[in-house]
Amino acid sequence: IHEYTVQERLGKMDGDLIDVTVATDADAAGELLITTTEIPNAVAVNGGTAILQSAMFMSNKVLTDSIDIIITSDSTTQGTIGDTVASSSVANTVMDGTCGFFSMTNLFDAGAVAISSKNNIGMVCKAADDSTSLYVWAIAQGATDWDVDTGVLRLGFIKD
């Protein structure tokens, strides 16, 4: 891509919305809300990069507590849903795959669901050398009991 002009380079970028269905459950702040879940085809080629530009989370539970979302290139599970993240025994080498994290603090009650959106994230993400997938996990940041449920995380990527 380096041999192209800026205009040509911008024309080669591809936007993609990827929906990931996730299982959720947590009872307190600091617990694993979403365990490591694959984001398939998050980058265009093995070992490629993408910019995570936006995220939308919708839960079937009408809860408004904040959550922290972590994006990584490592598929290793962070533990069991509901485990306290601080007591996790995940190796530092697993954490080396972390691309970044962001907080979703604006969940609101939309009737039958809770919904939140985060825009202009601008997180540069790189997949593992042999993969086009990234992975997501999340931490609850409130005292509300999420119970066992599912949700959808819609991620907007700009791929190179």
Short mmCIF file of C-alpha atoms in Angstrom, two decimals:
data_model
loop_
_atom_site.label_atom_id
_atom_site.label_comp_id
_atom_site.label_asym_id
_atom_site.label_seq_id
_atom_site.Cartn_x
_atom_site.Cartn_y
_atom_site.Cartn_z
CA ILE A 1 0.00 0.00 0.00
CA HIS A 2 3.03 2.30 0.41
CA GLU A 3 3.46 2.64 -3.35
CA TYR A 4 0.08 4.39 -3.73
CA THR A 5 -0.72 8.10 -3.46
CA VAL A 6 -2.83 9.26 -0.51
CA GLN A 7 -5.95 9.39 -2.70
CA GLU A 8 -5.33 5.91 -4.12
CA ARG A 9 -4.66 4.56 -0.64
CA LEU A 10 -7.92 5.98 0.74
CA GLY A 11 -9.79 4.41 -2.16
CA LYS A 12 -8.41 0.98 -1.22
CA MET A 13 -9.72 1.10 2.35
CA ASP A 14 -12.84 -0.91 3.08
CA GLY A 15 -15.40 -0.26 5.80
CA ASP A 16 -17.08 -3.25 7.43
CA LEU A 17 -19.68 -3.76 10.15
CA ILE A 18 -19.27 -7.05 11.99
CA ASP A 19 -21.92 -8.33 14.39
CA VAL A 20 -20.71 -10.62 17.17
CA THR A 21 -23.24 -12.41 19.37
CA VAL A 22 -21.89 -12.67 22.91
CA ALA A 23 -22.94 -14.43 26.09
CA THR A 24 -23.08 -12.15 29.14
CA ASP A 25 -23.20 -12.68 32.89
CA ALA A 26 -21.75 -10.76 35.81
CA ASP A 27 -22.89 -9.83 39.31
CA ALA A 28 -20.46 -7.06 40.29
CA ALA A 29 -17.95 -4.53 39.03
CA GLY A 30 -14.67 -6.09 37.93
CA GLU A 31 -16.20 -9.39 36.83
CA LEU A 32 -15.75 -10.90 33.38
CA LEU A 33 -18.96 -9.95 31.54
CA ILE A 34 -18.04 -11.39 28.13
CA THR A 35 -15.43 -14.12 27.76
CA THR A 36 -13.03 -14.16 24.81
CA THR A 37 -15.14 -14.21 21.63
CA GLU A 38 -13.94 -14.26 18.01
CA ILE A 39 -14.46 -11.31 15.68
CA PRO A 40 -14.11 -13.15 12.34
CA ASN A 41 -12.62 -11.36 9.32
CA ALA A 42 -11.81 -8.23 11.31
CA VAL A 43 -8.79 -7.62 9.05
CA ALA A 44 -8.49 -8.23 5.30
CA VAL A 45 -5.44 -10.54 5.25
CA ASN A 46 -3.59 -12.81 7.69
CA GLY A 47 -1.63 -10.65 10.11
CA GLY A 48 -3.29 -7.53 8.70
CA THR A 49 -4.41 -4.37 10.41
CA ALA A 50 -7.65 -2.46 10.74
CA ILE A 51 -8.90 0.59 12.59
CA LEU A 52 -11.79 0.00 14.97
CA GLN A 53 -13.86 3.13 14.42
CA SER A 54 -17.18 2.43 16.15
CA ALA A 55 -18.95 0.00 18.46
CA MET A 56 -22.56 -0.60 19.42
CA PHE A 57 -23.62 -2.96 22.22
CA MET A 58 -27.18 -4.17 22.65
CA SER A 59 -28.22 -6.44 25.51
CA ASN A 60 -31.51 -8.23 26.05
CA LYS A 61 -31.24 -7.16 29.70
CA VAL A 62 -32.32 -3.60 30.38
CA LEU A 63 -29.27 -2.57 32.40
CA THR A 64 -27.40 0.71 32.26
CA ASP A 65 -24.08 -0.04 33.99
CA SER A 66 -20.85 0.83 32.17
CA ILE A 67 -18.72 -1.86 30.56
CA ASP A 68 -15.09 -1.99 29.43
CA ILE A 69 -14.46 -3.66 26.06
CA ILE A 70 -11.01 -5.16 25.30
CA ILE A 71 -9.85 -5.98 21.76
CA THR A 72 -7.00 -8.47 21.33
CA SER A 73 -5.31 -10.65 18.75
CA ASP A 74 -4.96 -13.54 21.23
CA SER A 75 -7.70 -16.21 21.33
CA THR A 76 -6.82 -17.42 24.84
CA THR A 77 -9.82 -17.28 27.14
CA GLN A 78 -9.69 -14.80 30.00
CA GLY A 79 -11.58 -17.19 32.27
CA THR A 80 -15.21 -18.02 32.96
CA ILE A 81 -17.96 -15.44 32.70
CA GLY A 82 -18.53 -13.97 36.15
CA ASP A 83 -14.92 -14.53 37.34
CA THR A 84 -13.21 -11.58 38.97
CA VAL A 85 -10.76 -10.25 36.38
CA ALA A 86 -8.22 -9.09 38.99
CA SER A 87 -7.79 -12.67 40.21
CA SER A 88 -7.27 -14.05 36.69
CA SER A 89 -4.23 -16.23 36.14
CA VAL A 90 -3.86 -15.32 32.45
CA ALA A 91 -0.19 -15.12 31.45
CA ASN A 92 1.42 -11.79 30.54
CA THR A 93 2.16 -13.19 27.07
CA VAL A 94 -1.60 -13.41 26.46
CA MET A 95 -1.99 -9.76 27.42
CA ASP A 96 0.72 -8.85 24.87
CA GLY A 97 -1.91 -9.35 22.14
CA THR A 98 -4.08 -6.53 23.49
CA CYS A 99 -4.81 -3.91 20.83
CA GLY A 100 -6.57 -1.60 23.29
CA PHE A 101 -9.75 -1.05 25.27
CA PHE A 102 -12.55 1.47 25.59
CA SER A 103 -15.44 2.09 27.97
CA MET A 104 -19.09 2.18 27.04
CA THR A 105 -20.65 4.46 29.63
CA ASN A 106 -23.89 5.47 27.93
CA LEU A 107 -26.05 2.33 28.05
CA PHE A 108 -29.68 3.36 28.15
CA ASP A 109 -33.02 1.63 28.59
CA ALA A 110 -34.63 1.35 25.16
CA GLY A 111 -37.63 -0.66 26.34
CA ALA A 112 -36.98 -4.34 25.66
CA VAL A 113 -33.20 -3.86 25.39
CA ALA A 114 -30.32 -1.75 26.65
CA ILE A 115 -28.18 -0.12 23.97
CA SER A 116 -24.94 1.83 23.87
CA SER A 117 -22.74 3.33 21.18
CA LYS A 118 -19.13 4.47 21.04
CA ASN A 119 -17.89 6.41 18.00
CA ASN A 120 -14.53 7.78 16.83
CA ILE A 121 -12.58 5.09 18.66
CA GLY A 122 -9.64 5.10 16.22
CA MET A 123 -8.00 1.98 17.69
CA VAL A 124 -5.37 0.43 15.43
CA CYS A 125 -5.73 -3.36 15.62
CA LYS A 126 -3.40 -6.06 14.28
CA ALA A 127 -4.33 -9.72 13.91
CA ALA A 128 -1.99 -12.61 14.66
CA ASP A 129 0.30 -13.53 11.75
CA ASP A 130 -1.78 -16.57 10.78
CA SER A 131 -5.26 -15.07 11.24
CA THR A 132 -7.77 -12.51 10.00
CA SER A 133 -9.63 -12.64 13.33
CA LEU A 134 -9.49 -10.41 16.36
CA TYR A 135 -11.08 -11.23 19.72
CA VAL A 136 -13.15 -9.31 22.25
CA TRP A 137 -13.81 -9.69 25.96
CA ALA A 138 -15.46 -7.33 28.45
CA ILE A 139 -15.52 -6.35 32.11
CA ALA A 140 -18.64 -5.24 34.00
CA GLN A 141 -18.28 -1.89 35.79
CA GLY A 142 -21.38 -1.83 37.94
CA ALA A 143 -23.13 -3.75 40.70
CA THR A 144 -26.16 -4.82 38.66
CA ASP A 145 -26.72 -8.55 38.16
CA TRP A 146 -26.60 -9.20 34.40
CA ASP A 147 -27.84 -12.79 34.82
CA VAL A 148 -27.14 -15.20 31.98
CA ASP A 149 -28.06 -13.55 28.72
CA THR A 150 -26.89 -12.73 25.21
CA GLY A 151 -26.08 -9.50 23.46
CA VAL A 152 -24.82 -8.20 20.15
CA LEU A 153 -21.64 -6.21 19.70
CA ARG A 154 -21.59 -4.42 16.32
CA LEU A 155 -18.06 -3.31 15.44
CA GLY A 156 -17.18 -0.89 12.63
CA PHE A 157 -13.75 -1.50 11.12
CA ILE A 158 -11.81 0.35 8.44
CA LYS A 159 -9.61 -2.29 6.79
CA ASP A 160 -6.47 -1.64 4.75
#
